[in-house]
PDB file of C-alpha atoms and ligand atoms in Angstrom:
ATOM      1  CA  UNK A1207      -0.026   0.115   0.108  1.00 83.00           C
ATOM      2  CA  UNK A1208       1.351   3.332  -0.748  1.00 90.00           C
ATOM      3  CA  UNK A1209       0.941   5.784   1.914  1.00 97.00           C
ATOM      4  CA  UNK A1210      -0.016   9.536   1.733  1.00 97.00           C
ATOM      5  CA  UNK A1211       0.521  10.625   5.341  1.00 98.00           C
ATOM      6  CA  UNK A1212       3.377   8.103   6.544  1.00 98.00           C
ATOM      7  CA  UNK A1213       7.020   8.309   5.368  1.00 98.00           C
ATOM      8  CA  UNK A1214       9.005   5.280   6.176  1.00 97.00           C
ATOM      9  CA  UNK A1215      12.587   4.745   6.337  1.00 97.00           C
ATOM     10  CA  UNK A1216      14.868   1.407   7.361  1.00 97.00           C
ATOM     11  CA  UNK A1217      18.426   1.540   8.451  1.00 96.00           C
ATOM     12  CA  UNK A1218      19.264  -2.082   9.277  1.00 94.00           C
ATOM     13  CA  UNK A1219      16.959  -3.470  11.830  1.00 96.00           C
ATOM     14  CA  UNK A1220      15.455   0.061  12.654  1.00 98.00           C
ATOM     15  CA  UNK A1221      12.306   1.384  11.018  1.00 98.00           C
ATOM     16  CA  UNK A1222      11.689   5.251  11.280  1.00 98.00           C
ATOM     17  CA  UNK A1223       8.045   6.000  10.793  1.00 98.00           C
ATOM     18  CA  UNK A1224       7.157   9.811  10.227  1.00 98.00           C
ATOM     19  CA  UNK A1225       3.589  11.056  10.636  1.00 98.00           C
ATOM     20  CA  UNK A1226       3.389  13.488   7.754  1.00 98.00           C
ATOM     21  CA  UNK A1227       0.349  16.052   7.382  1.00 97.00           C
ATOM     22  CA  UNK A1228       2.200  19.313   6.961  1.00 96.00           C
ATOM     23  CA  UNK A1229      -1.062  21.282   6.558  1.00 95.00           C
ATOM     24  CA  UNK A1230      -2.349  20.494   9.876  1.00 97.00           C
ATOM     25  CA  UNK A1231       0.732  19.918  12.013  1.00 98.00           C
ATOM     26  CA  UNK A1232       0.372  16.201  11.382  1.00 98.00           C
ATOM     27  CA  UNK A1233      -3.115  16.016  12.983  1.00 98.00           C
ATOM     28  CA  UNK A1234      -4.715  12.557  12.904  1.00 98.00           C
ATOM     29  CA  UNK A1235      -7.699  12.212  10.661  1.00 96.00           C
ATOM     30  CA  UNK A1236      -9.319   8.801   9.873  1.00 96.00           C
ATOM     31  CA  UNK A1237      -7.259   8.228   6.701  1.00 97.00           C
ATOM     32  CA  UNK A1238      -3.984   8.490   8.863  1.00 98.00           C
ATOM     33  CA  UNK A1239      -5.419   6.266  11.278  1.00 98.00           C
ATOM     34  CA  UNK A1240      -6.141   3.816   8.630  1.00 97.00           C
ATOM     35  CA  UNK A1241      -2.556   4.035   7.272  1.00 98.00           C
ATOM     36  CA  UNK A1242      -1.141   3.622  10.663  1.00 98.00           C
ATOM     37  CA  UNK A1243      -3.284   0.461  11.201  1.00 98.00           C
ATOM     38  CA  UNK A1244      -2.245  -1.046   7.817  1.00 98.00           C
ATOM     39  CA  UNK A1245       1.405  -0.164   8.452  1.00 98.00           C
ATOM     40  CA  UNK A1246       1.540  -1.718  11.749  1.00 98.00           C
ATOM     41  CA  UNK A1247      -0.392  -4.813  10.512  1.00 97.00           C
ATOM     42  CA  UNK A1248       2.064  -5.311   7.945  1.00 97.00           C
ATOM     43  CA  UNK A1249       5.412  -4.373   9.596  1.00 96.00           C
ATOM     44  CA  UNK A1250       8.373  -5.931   8.013  1.00 91.00           C
ATOM     45  CA  UNK A1251       9.356  -8.791  10.143  1.00 90.00           C
ATOM     46  CA  UNK A1252      13.122  -7.603   9.750  1.00 94.00           C
ATOM     47  CA  UNK A1253      12.131  -4.537  11.996  1.00 97.00           C
ATOM     48  CA  UNK A1254      13.582  -5.070  15.424  1.00 97.00           C
ATOM     49  CA  UNK A1255      12.987  -1.360  16.721  1.00 98.00           C
ATOM     50  CA  UNK A1256      10.419   0.903  15.458  1.00 98.00           C
ATOM     51  CA  UNK A1257      10.933   4.844  15.871  1.00 98.00           C
ATOM     52  CA  UNK A1258       7.787   7.028  15.563  1.00 98.00           C
ATOM     53  CA  UNK A1259       8.304  10.773  14.926  1.00 98.00           C
ATOM     54  CA  UNK A1260       6.604  13.659  13.320  1.00 98.00           C
ATOM     55  CA  UNK A1261       7.641  14.966  10.060  1.00 98.00           C
ATOM     56  CA  UNK A1262       8.844  18.676  10.039  1.00 96.00           C
ATOM     57  CA  UNK A1263      10.250  20.642  12.764  1.00 93.00           C
ATOM     58  CA  UNK A1264       7.227  21.969  14.578  1.00 97.00           C
ATOM     59  CA  UNK A1265       4.916  19.005  15.340  1.00 98.00           C
ATOM     60  CA  UNK A1266       4.983  15.356  16.274  1.00 98.00           C
ATOM     61  CA  UNK A1267       1.172  15.130  16.329  1.00 98.00           C
ATOM     62  CA  UNK A1268      -1.101  18.255  16.949  1.00 98.00           C
ATOM     63  CA  UNK A1269      -4.030  15.660  17.928  1.00 97.00           C
ATOM     64  CA  UNK A1270      -7.060  14.217  16.179  1.00 97.00           C
ATOM     65  CA  UNK A1271      -8.125  16.106  13.260  1.00 96.00           C
ATOM     66  CA  UNK A1272     -10.424  18.789  14.757  1.00 96.00           C
ATOM     67  CA  UNK A1273     -12.178  19.493  11.399  1.00 95.00           C
ATOM     68  CA  UNK A1274     -13.082  15.844  10.986  1.00 95.00           C
ATOM     69  CA  UNK A1275     -14.535  15.640  14.367  1.00 95.00           C
ATOM     70  CA  UNK A1276     -16.422  18.831  14.504  1.00 93.00           C
ATOM     71  CA  UNK A1277     -19.560  17.499  13.142  1.00 93.00           C
ATOM     72  CA  UNK A1278     -19.559  13.919  14.354  1.00 92.00           C
ATOM     73  CA  UNK A1279     -22.615  12.527  16.117  1.00 95.00           C
ATOM     74  CA  UNK A1280     -22.522  10.323  19.143  1.00 95.00           C
ATOM     75  CA  UNK A1281     -22.120   6.912  17.175  1.00 96.00           C
ATOM     76  CA  UNK A1282     -19.551   8.419  14.669  1.00 95.00           C
ATOM     77  CA  UNK A1283     -17.744   9.915  17.753  1.00 95.00           C
ATOM     78  CA  UNK A1284     -17.766   6.369  19.265  1.00 95.00           C
ATOM     79  CA  UNK A1285     -16.347   4.814  16.123  1.00 96.00           C
ATOM     80  CA  UNK A1286     -13.645   7.414  15.551  1.00 96.00           C
ATOM     81  CA  UNK A1287     -12.508   6.803  19.195  1.00 95.00           C
ATOM     82  CA  UNK A1288     -12.487   3.311  18.649  1.00 95.00           C
ATOM     83  CA  UNK A1289     -10.515   3.330  15.681  1.00 96.00           C
ATOM     84  CA  UNK A1290      -7.708   5.512  17.381  1.00 97.00           C
ATOM     85  CA  UNK A1291      -7.812   3.352  20.331  1.00 96.00           C
ATOM     86  CA  UNK A1292      -7.575   0.144  18.286  1.00 97.00           C
ATOM     87  CA  UNK A1293      -4.347   1.458  16.334  1.00 98.00           C
ATOM     88  CA  UNK A1294      -2.632   2.742  19.091  1.00 98.00           C
ATOM     89  CA  UNK A1295      -3.428  -0.551  21.161  1.00 97.00           C
ATOM     90  CA  UNK A1296      -1.727  -2.656  18.216  1.00 98.00           C
ATOM     91  CA  UNK A1297       1.106  -0.148  18.515  1.00 98.00           C
ATOM     92  CA  UNK A1298       1.517  -0.839  22.333  1.00 97.00           C
ATOM     93  CA  UNK A1299       1.364  -4.778  21.770  1.00 97.00           C
ATOM     94  CA  UNK A1300       3.901  -5.034  18.923  1.00 98.00           C
ATOM     95  CA  UNK A1301       6.291  -7.589  19.932  1.00 97.00           C
ATOM     96  CA  UNK A1302       9.431  -5.129  19.134  1.00 98.00           C
ATOM     97  CA  UNK A1303      10.236  -2.029  21.257  1.00 98.00           C
ATOM     98  CA  UNK A1304       8.629   1.276  19.737  1.00 98.00           C
ATOM     99  CA  UNK A1305      10.399   4.692  20.679  1.00 99.00           C
ATOM    100  CA  UNK A1306       8.385   7.808  20.373  1.00 98.00           C
ATOM    101  CA  UNK A1307      10.821  10.773  19.191  1.00 98.00           C
ATOM    102  CA  UNK A1308       8.797  13.672  19.962  1.00 98.00           C
ATOM    103  CA  UNK A1309       9.951  16.490  17.935  1.00 98.00           C
ATOM    104  CA  UNK A1310       7.330  19.137  18.751  1.00 98.00           C
ATOM    105  CA  UNK A1311       3.641  19.459  19.608  1.00 98.00           C
ATOM    106  CA  UNK A1312       2.287  16.244  21.100  1.00 98.00           C
ATOM    107  CA  UNK A1313      -1.106  17.219  22.067  1.00 98.00           C
ATOM    108  CA  UNK A1314      -4.408  15.240  22.408  1.00 97.00           C
ATOM    109  CA  UNK A1315      -4.242  12.257  20.175  1.00 98.00           C
ATOM    110  CA  UNK A1316      -0.520  13.354  19.709  1.00 98.00           C
ATOM    111  CA  UNK A1317       0.398  12.815  23.450  1.00 98.00           C
ATOM    112  CA  UNK A1318      -1.963   9.502  23.509  1.00 98.00           C
ATOM    113  CA  UNK A1319       0.050   8.267  20.361  1.00 98.00           C
ATOM    114  CA  UNK A1320       3.256   8.905  22.099  1.00 98.00           C
ATOM    115  CA  UNK A1321       1.857   7.062  25.329  1.00 98.00           C
ATOM    116  CA  UNK A1322       1.130   4.101  23.232  1.00 98.00           C
ATOM    117  CA  UNK A1323       4.856   3.719  22.651  1.00 98.00           C
ATOM    118  CA  UNK A1324       7.242   1.907  24.813  1.00 98.00           C
ATOM    119  CA  UNK A1325       9.526   4.939  25.569  1.00 98.00           C
ATOM    120  CA  UNK A1326       9.219   8.673  24.768  1.00 98.00           C
ATOM    121  CA  UNK A1327      12.111  10.859  24.437  1.00 98.00           C
ATOM    122  CA  UNK A1328      11.585  14.450  23.194  1.00 98.00           C
ATOM    123  CA  UNK A1329      13.245  17.586  21.804  1.00 98.00           C
ATOM    124  CA  UNK A1330      13.549  20.482  24.304  1.00 98.00           C
ATOM    125  CA  UNK A1331      11.184  22.265  21.958  1.00 98.00           C
ATOM    126  CA  UNK A1332       8.471  19.752  22.305  1.00 98.00           C
ATOM    127  CA  UNK A1333       5.130  20.387  23.974  1.00 98.00           C
ATOM    128  CA  UNK A1334       2.619  18.098  25.615  1.00 98.00           C
ATOM    129  CA  UNK A1335      -0.783  18.262  26.500  1.00 98.00           C
ATOM    130  CA  UNK A1336      -4.578  16.887  26.504  1.00 98.00           C
ATOM    131  CA  UNK A1337      -6.656  19.891  25.588  1.00 96.00           C
ATOM    132  CA  UNK A1338      -9.727  18.223  24.696  1.00 95.00           C
ATOM    133  CA  UNK A1339     -11.936  19.318  27.467  1.00 95.00           C
ATOM    134  CA  UNK A1340     -11.359  22.715  25.790  1.00 95.00           C
ATOM    135  CA  UNK A1341     -13.042  21.190  22.877  1.00 94.00           C
ATOM    136  CA  UNK A1342     -16.002  19.739  24.523  1.00 95.00           C
ATOM    137  CA  UNK A1343     -14.501  16.048  24.333  1.00 96.00           C
ATOM    138  CA  UNK A1344     -12.414  13.954  26.647  1.00 96.00           C
ATOM    139  CA  UNK A1345      -9.443  12.139  25.481  1.00 96.00           C
ATOM    140  CA  UNK A1346     -10.675   9.575  23.582  1.00 94.00           C
ATOM    141  CA  UNK A1347      -7.714   7.442  22.133  1.00 95.00           C
ATOM    142  CA  UNK A1348      -7.114   5.843  25.569  1.00 93.00           C
ATOM    143  CA  UNK A1349      -5.395   9.020  27.179  1.00 95.00           C
ATOM    144  CA  UNK A1350      -7.361   8.833  30.359  1.00 95.00           C
ATOM    145  CA  UNK A1351      -6.140   5.363  30.689  1.00 94.00           C
ATOM    146  CA  UNK A1352      -2.490   5.508  29.938  1.00 96.00           C
ATOM    147  CA  UNK A1353      -2.009   9.116  31.294  1.00 97.00           C
ATOM    148  CA  UNK A1354      -3.114   8.257  34.608  1.00 95.00           C
ATOM    149  CA  UNK A1355      -1.044   5.222  34.672  1.00 94.00           C
ATOM    150  CA  UNK A1356       2.017   6.838  33.426  1.00 96.00           C
ATOM    151  CA  UNK A1357       2.389   9.827  35.711  1.00 97.00           C
ATOM    152  CA  UNK A1358      -0.213   8.975  38.437  1.00 96.00           C
ATOM    153  CA  UNK A1359      -3.929  10.257  38.672  1.00 96.00           C
ATOM    154  CA  UNK A1360      -3.228  13.452  40.338  1.00 97.00           C
ATOM    155  CA  UNK A1361      -1.123  15.082  37.752  1.00 97.00           C
ATOM    156  CA  UNK A1362      -3.273  13.307  34.768  1.00 97.00           C
ATOM    157  CA  UNK A1363      -6.427  14.743  36.178  1.00 97.00           C
ATOM    158  CA  UNK A1364      -4.685  18.358  36.349  1.00 98.00           C
ATOM    159  CA  UNK A1365      -3.525  18.072  32.726  1.00 98.00           C
ATOM    160  CA  UNK A1366      -6.636  16.746  31.715  1.00 96.00           C
ATOM    161  CA  UNK A1367      -9.073  18.905  33.663  1.00 97.00           C
ATOM    162  CA  UNK A1368      -6.908  22.105  32.764  1.00 98.00           C
ATOM    163  CA  UNK A1369      -6.049  21.160  29.385  1.00 97.00           C
ATOM    164  CA  UNK A1370      -2.786  22.858  30.091  1.00 98.00           C
ATOM    165  CA  UNK A1371       0.080  22.472  27.730  1.00 98.00           C
ATOM    166  CA  UNK A1372       3.578  21.562  29.367  1.00 98.00           C
ATOM    167  CA  UNK A1373       6.862  21.885  28.117  1.00 98.00           C
ATOM    168  CA  UNK A1374       9.534  18.966  27.482  1.00 98.00           C
ATOM    169  CA  UNK A1375      11.203  19.901  30.985  1.00 98.00           C
ATOM    170  CA  UNK A1376       8.085  19.489  32.871  1.00 98.00           C
ATOM    171  CA  UNK A1377       7.338  16.277  31.116  1.00 98.00           C
ATOM    172  CA  UNK A1378      10.606  14.969  32.017  1.00 98.00           C
ATOM    173  CA  UNK A1379       9.981  15.947  35.466  1.00 98.00           C
ATOM    174  CA  UNK A1380       6.772  14.349  35.866  1.00 98.00           C
ATOM    175  CA  UNK A1381       7.989  10.933  34.099  1.00 97.00           C
ATOM    176  CA  UNK A1382       5.945  11.551  30.746  1.00 98.00           C
ATOM    177  CA  UNK A1383       9.268  11.292  28.834  1.00 98.00           C
ATOM    178  CA  UNK A1384      12.750   9.618  29.756  1.00 98.00           C
ATOM    179  CA  UNK A1385      14.839  12.343  28.502  1.00 98.00           C
ATOM    180  CA  UNK A1386      15.117  15.706  26.533  1.00 98.00           C
ATOM    181  CA  UNK A1387      17.611  16.488  23.751  1.00 98.00           C
ATOM    182  CA  UNK A1388      18.419  19.760  21.539  1.00 98.00           C
ATOM    183  CA  UNK A1389      16.271  19.263  18.527  1.00 98.00           C
ATOM    184  CA  UNK A1390      19.252  18.174  16.216  1.00 98.00           C
ATOM    185  CA  UNK A1391      20.172  15.696  18.784  1.00 98.00           C
ATOM    186  CA  UNK A1392      16.811  13.796  19.089  1.00 98.00           C
ATOM    187  CA  UNK A1393      16.947  11.358  16.364  1.00 98.00           C
ATOM    188  CA  UNK A1394      20.594  10.503  16.888  1.00 98.00           C
ATOM    189  CA  UNK A1395      19.626   9.863  20.360  1.00 98.00           C
ATOM    190  CA  UNK A1396      16.825   7.584  19.341  1.00 98.00           C
ATOM    191  CA  UNK A1397      18.931   5.818  16.899  1.00 98.00           C
ATOM    192  CA  UNK A1398      21.662   5.101  19.618  1.00 98.00           C
ATOM    193  CA  UNK A1399      19.076   3.878  22.002  1.00 98.00           C
ATOM    194  CA  UNK A1400      17.733   1.600  19.261  1.00 98.00           C
ATOM    195  CA  UNK A1401      21.111   0.465  18.623  1.00 98.00           C
ATOM    196  CA  UNK A1402      21.624  -0.551  22.028  1.00 98.00           C
ATOM    197  CA  UNK A1403      18.397  -2.811  21.821  1.00 98.00           C
ATOM    198  CA  UNK A1404      19.498  -4.276  18.675  1.00 97.00           C
ATOM    199  CA  UNK A1405      22.599  -5.680  20.104  1.00 96.00           C
ATOM    200  CA  UNK A1406      20.254  -7.743  22.703  1.00 97.00           C
ATOM    201  CA  UNK A1407      18.462 -10.841  22.342  1.00 97.00           C
ATOM    202  CA  UNK A1408      14.920 -10.054  20.437  1.00 96.00           C
ATOM    203  CA  UNK A1409      12.814 -12.759  21.802  1.00 96.00           C
ATOM    204  CA  UNK A1410      13.987 -11.609  25.209  1.00 98.00           C
ATOM    205  CA  UNK A1411      13.283  -8.097  24.665  1.00 98.00           C
ATOM    206  CA  UNK A1412       9.731  -9.196  23.349  1.00 98.00           C
ATOM    207  CA  UNK A1413       9.043 -11.490  26.371  1.00 98.00           C
ATOM    208  CA  UNK A1414      10.129  -8.759  28.553  1.00 98.00           C
ATOM    209  CA  UNK A1415       7.781  -6.118  26.968  1.00 98.00           C
ATOM    210  CA  UNK A1416       4.973  -8.590  27.328  1.00 97.00           C
ATOM    211  CA  UNK A1417       5.552  -9.076  30.819  1.00 96.00           C
ATOM    212  CA  UNK A1418       5.901  -5.193  31.628  1.00 96.00           C
ATOM    213  CA  UNK A1419       2.707  -4.748  29.574  1.00 95.00           C
ATOM    214  CA  UNK A1420       0.487  -7.242  30.903  1.00 94.00           C
ATOM    215  CA  UNK A1421       1.650  -7.031  34.447  1.00 90.00           C
ATOM    216  CA  UNK A1422       0.052  -3.711  34.532  1.00 82.00           C
ATOM    217  CA  UNK A1423      -3.327  -5.023  34.696  1.00 83.00           C
ATOM    218  CA  UNK A1424      -2.932  -8.045  37.058  1.00 90.00           C
ATOM    219  CA  UNK A1425      -2.613  -8.452  41.034  1.00 90.00           C
ATOM    220  CA  UNK A1426       0.697  -9.306  42.406  1.00 89.00           C
ATOM    221  CA  UNK A1427       0.293 -12.984  42.297  1.00 91.00           C
ATOM    222  CA  UNK A1428      -0.853 -13.311  38.683  1.00 90.00           C
ATOM    223  CA  UNK A1429       1.658 -10.606  37.712  1.00 88.00           C
ATOM    224  CA  UNK A1430       4.632 -12.894  39.299  1.00 89.00           C
ATOM    225  CA  UNK A1431       3.300 -16.097  37.756  1.00 90.00           C
ATOM    226  CA  UNK A1432       3.069 -14.355  34.418  1.00 90.00           C
ATOM    227  CA  UNK A1433       6.898 -13.247  34.589  1.00 91.00           C
ATOM    228  CA  UNK A1434       7.693 -16.633  35.884  1.00 89.00           C
ATOM    229  CA  UNK A1435       6.207 -18.359  32.776  1.00 93.00           C
ATOM    230  CA  UNK A1436       7.801 -15.666  30.501  1.00 92.00           C
ATOM    231  CA  UNK A1437      11.049 -16.273  32.399  1.00 91.00           C
ATOM    232  CA  UNK A1438      10.828 -19.880  31.465  1.00 90.00           C
ATOM    233  CA  UNK A1439      10.083 -19.559  27.827  1.00 92.00           C
ATOM    234  CA  UNK A1440      13.522 -17.803  27.478  1.00 92.00           C
ATOM    235  CA  UNK A1441      15.187 -21.061  27.962  1.00 93.00           C
ATOM    236  CA  UNK A1442      13.495 -22.597  25.011  1.00 94.00           C
ATOM    237  CA  UNK A1443      15.530 -20.174  22.754  1.00 94.00           C
ATOM    238  CA  UNK A1444      18.767 -20.347  21.224  1.00 95.00           C
ATOM    239  CA  UNK A1445      19.723 -16.989  22.146  1.00 94.00           C
ATOM    240  CA  UNK A1446      19.408 -17.959  25.890  1.00 93.00           C
ATOM    241  CA  UNK A1447      22.209 -20.565  25.029  1.00 94.00           C
ATOM    242  CA  UNK A1448      24.123 -18.250  23.066  1.00 94.00           C
ATOM    243  CA  UNK A1449      23.854 -15.294  25.443  1.00 93.00           C
ATOM    244  CA  UNK A1450      25.069 -17.160  28.454  1.00 91.00           C
ATOM    245  CA  UNK A1451      27.833 -19.276  26.474  1.00 94.00           C
ATOM    246  CA  UNK A1452      29.215 -15.865  25.106  1.00 93.00           C
ATOM    247  CA  UNK A1453      29.315 -14.424  28.612  1.00 90.00           C
ATOM    248  CA  UNK A1454      31.112 -17.758  30.100  1.00 94.00           C
ATOM    249  CA  UNK A1455      33.352 -17.881  26.904  1.00 95.00           C
ATOM    250  CA  UNK A1456      34.265 -13.843  27.168  1.00 95.00           C
ATOM    251  CA  UNK A1457      33.028 -12.988  23.723  1.00 94.00           C
ATOM    252  CA  UNK A1458      30.140 -11.016  22.096  1.00 94.00           C
ATOM    253  CA  UNK A1459      26.951 -12.736  22.082  1.00 94.00           C
ATOM    254  CA  UNK A1460      25.650 -13.276  18.454  1.00 93.00           C
ATOM    255  CA  UNK A1461      21.812 -13.261  18.646  1.00 95.00           C
ATOM    256  CA  UNK A1462      19.629 -14.737  15.688  1.00 93.00           C
ATOM    257  CA  UNK A1463      16.135 -13.969  17.360  1.00 91.00           C
ATOM    258  CA  UNK A1464      15.643 -17.732  17.371  1.00 92.00           C
TER     259      UNK A1464
HETATM  260  N1  CO8 B1726      -6.599  19.091  13.621  1.00 81.96           N
HETATM  261  C1  CO8 B1726      -6.836  19.901  12.622  1.00 81.96           C
HETATM  262  N2  CO8 B1726      -6.264  21.088  12.248  1.00 81.96           N
HETATM  263  C2  CO8 B1726      -5.308  21.390  13.165  1.00 81.96           C
HETATM  264  C3  CO8 B1726      -4.709  20.805  14.045  1.00 81.96           C
HETATM  265  C4  CO8 B1726      -5.915  19.801  14.666  1.00 81.96           C
HETATM  266  N3  CO8 B1726      -5.519  19.046  15.876  1.00 81.96           N
HETATM  267  N4  CO8 B1726      -3.721  21.317  15.017  1.00 81.96           N
HETATM  268  C5  CO8 B1726      -3.306  22.166  14.107  1.00 81.96           C
HETATM  269  N5  CO8 B1726      -4.105  22.133  13.071  1.00 81.96           N
HETATM  270  C6  CO8 B1726      -4.213  23.080  11.695  1.00 81.96           C
HETATM  271  C7  CO8 B1726      -4.651  24.450  12.140  1.00 81.96           C
HETATM  272  O1  CO8 B1726      -5.986  24.565  11.967  1.00 81.96           O
HETATM  273  C8  CO8 B1726      -3.902  25.127  11.033  1.00 81.96           C
HETATM  274  O2  CO8 B1726      -4.544  25.011   9.932  1.00 81.96           O
HETATM  275  P1  CO8 B1726      -4.772  26.513   8.760  1.00 81.96           P
HETATM  276  O3  CO8 B1726      -3.276  26.897   8.334  1.00 81.96           O
HETATM  277  O4  CO8 B1726      -5.603  25.864   7.854  1.00 81.96           O
HETATM  278  O5  CO8 B1726      -5.532  27.439   9.658  1.00 81.96           O
HETATM  279  C9  CO8 B1726      -2.457  24.635  10.896  1.00 81.96           C
HETATM  280  O6  CO8 B1726      -2.782  23.239  11.563  1.00 81.96           O
HETATM  281  C10 CO8 B1726      -1.403  25.295  11.661  1.00 81.96           C
HETATM  282  O7  CO8 B1726      -1.787  25.255  12.893  1.00 81.96           O
HETATM  283  P2  CO8 B1726      -1.978  26.995  13.686  1.00 81.96           P
HETATM  284  O8  CO8 B1726      -1.863  28.122  12.648  1.00 81.96           O
HETATM  285  O9  CO8 B1726      -2.779  26.776  14.865  1.00 81.96           O
HETATM  286  O10 CO8 B1726      -0.424  26.837  14.325  1.00 81.96           O
HETATM  287  P3  CO8 B1726       0.192  27.390  15.703  1.00 81.96           P
HETATM  288  O11 CO8 B1726       1.686  27.411  15.712  1.00 81.96           O
HETATM  289  O12 CO8 B1726      -0.422  28.812  15.863  1.00 81.96           O
HETATM  290  O13 CO8 B1726      -0.529  26.591  17.025  1.00 81.96           O
HETATM  291  C11 CO8 B1726      -0.961  24.748  18.072  1.00 81.96           C
HETATM  292  C12 CO8 B1726      -0.252  25.403  17.013  1.00 81.96           C
HETATM  293  C13 CO8 B1726      -0.910  25.191  19.395  1.00 81.96           C
HETATM  294  C14 CO8 B1726      -0.786  23.053  18.188  1.00 81.96           C
HETATM  295  C15 CO8 B1726      -2.339  24.653  17.614  1.00 81.96           C
HETATM  296  O14 CO8 B1726      -2.491  24.559  16.121  1.00 81.96           O
HETATM  297  C16 CO8 B1726      -3.541  24.071  18.315  1.00 81.96           C
HETATM  298  O15 CO8 B1726      -3.964  24.593  19.494  1.00 81.96           O
HETATM  299  N6  CO8 B1726      -4.146  22.806  17.680  1.00 81.96           N
HETATM  300  C17 CO8 B1726      -5.172  22.150  18.160  1.00 81.96           C
HETATM  301  C18 CO8 B1726      -4.523  21.175  19.372  1.00 81.96           C
HETATM  302  C19 CO8 B1726      -5.320  20.471  20.166  1.00 81.96           C
HETATM  303  O16 CO8 B1726      -6.593  20.900  20.556  1.00 81.96           O
HETATM  304  N7  CO8 B1726      -5.200  19.062  19.684  1.00 81.96           N
HETATM  305  C20 CO8 B1726      -6.204  18.188  20.256  1.00 81.96           C
HETATM  306  C21 CO8 B1726      -7.464  17.692  19.539  1.00 81.96           C
HETATM  307  S1  CO8 B1726      -8.390  16.543  19.953  1.00 81.96           S
HETATM  308  C22 CO8 B1726      -7.930  15.213  20.088  1.00 81.96           C
HETATM  309  O17 CO8 B1726      -6.539  15.034  19.734  1.00 81.96           O
HETATM  310  C23 CO8 B1726      -8.663  14.190  20.582  1.00 81.96           C
HETATM  311  C24 CO8 B1726      -8.182  12.657  20.653  1.00 81.96           C
HETATM  312  C25 CO8 B1726      -9.354  11.778  20.853  1.00 81.96           C
HETATM  313  C26 CO8 B1726     -10.227  11.787  19.706  1.00 81.96           C
HETATM  314  C27 CO8 B1726     -11.378  10.924  20.122  1.00 81.96           C
HETATM  315  C28 CO8 B1726     -12.633  11.004  19.054  1.00 81.96           C
HETATM  316  C29 CO8 B1726     -13.847  10.746  19.427  1.00 81.96           C
END
């Protein structure tokens, strides 16, 4: 499929996805959401780390497309929200690490997209917010769920009720992003992080991701049992034998993802 709003680049095992709708600061309309869904469903299996960023210098994603939402009725609003939530969930459960390199505005659905990624790093020029209540709606692409989990209910409620837009240094302080960089250093930093991941065993990373993601919604007993099961699974992989043999033989491991 040819994409009108996505730009895809590959560098070894790293795929870089740019959301590109320059006329609306990369706001997400339903066509972009469908392109994203197609991209995620058909992600090339040689991709071992995905980096998502916004095209241009100003914006990561400035939210869902307000012009498309303006005249929706209740059922259409439900369906639009569901489309976004399903795409973001598909990103969240990809069996590979996904890094959001937030290069500018990450508002509304943009902040929600970043939160569906495993890790967020940001340009010092990035701005974050959930301004939906100022438009008469709530965060509808799973923002009420993920923001509260990521930064705690107190600050999530403050951000959502006030709709305030925060700078990257504040996002760093509250744990919404892991690190901030000068704009020109953002993509190199994302690539460097991805390269470090590439050096490790892919199945182990995927199982660790599954364990962290699924543990979130379980009680302590179920959570520890899940981790235990996934830990056991690692021992069925060639990479576990290779990783431990390499350590014992004092050499670098050669992981194959088996
Ligand atoms: N939707 C549509 N168009 C947008 C959006 C958007 N979210 N954001 C920016 N644009 C457009 C502007 O309308 C403008 O278009 P034009 O040139 O034709 O007038 C163009 O992009 C450039 O924007 P500005 O001129 O406003 O640029 P500024 O630098 O002055 O301001 C801002 C940048 C601060 C980002 C400003 O554009 C802004 O406030 N945008 C809206 C941000 C926002 O409110 N986002 C949240 C949207 S709601 C949402 O995401 C809900 C998700 C859940 C949906 C659930 C569905 C039921």
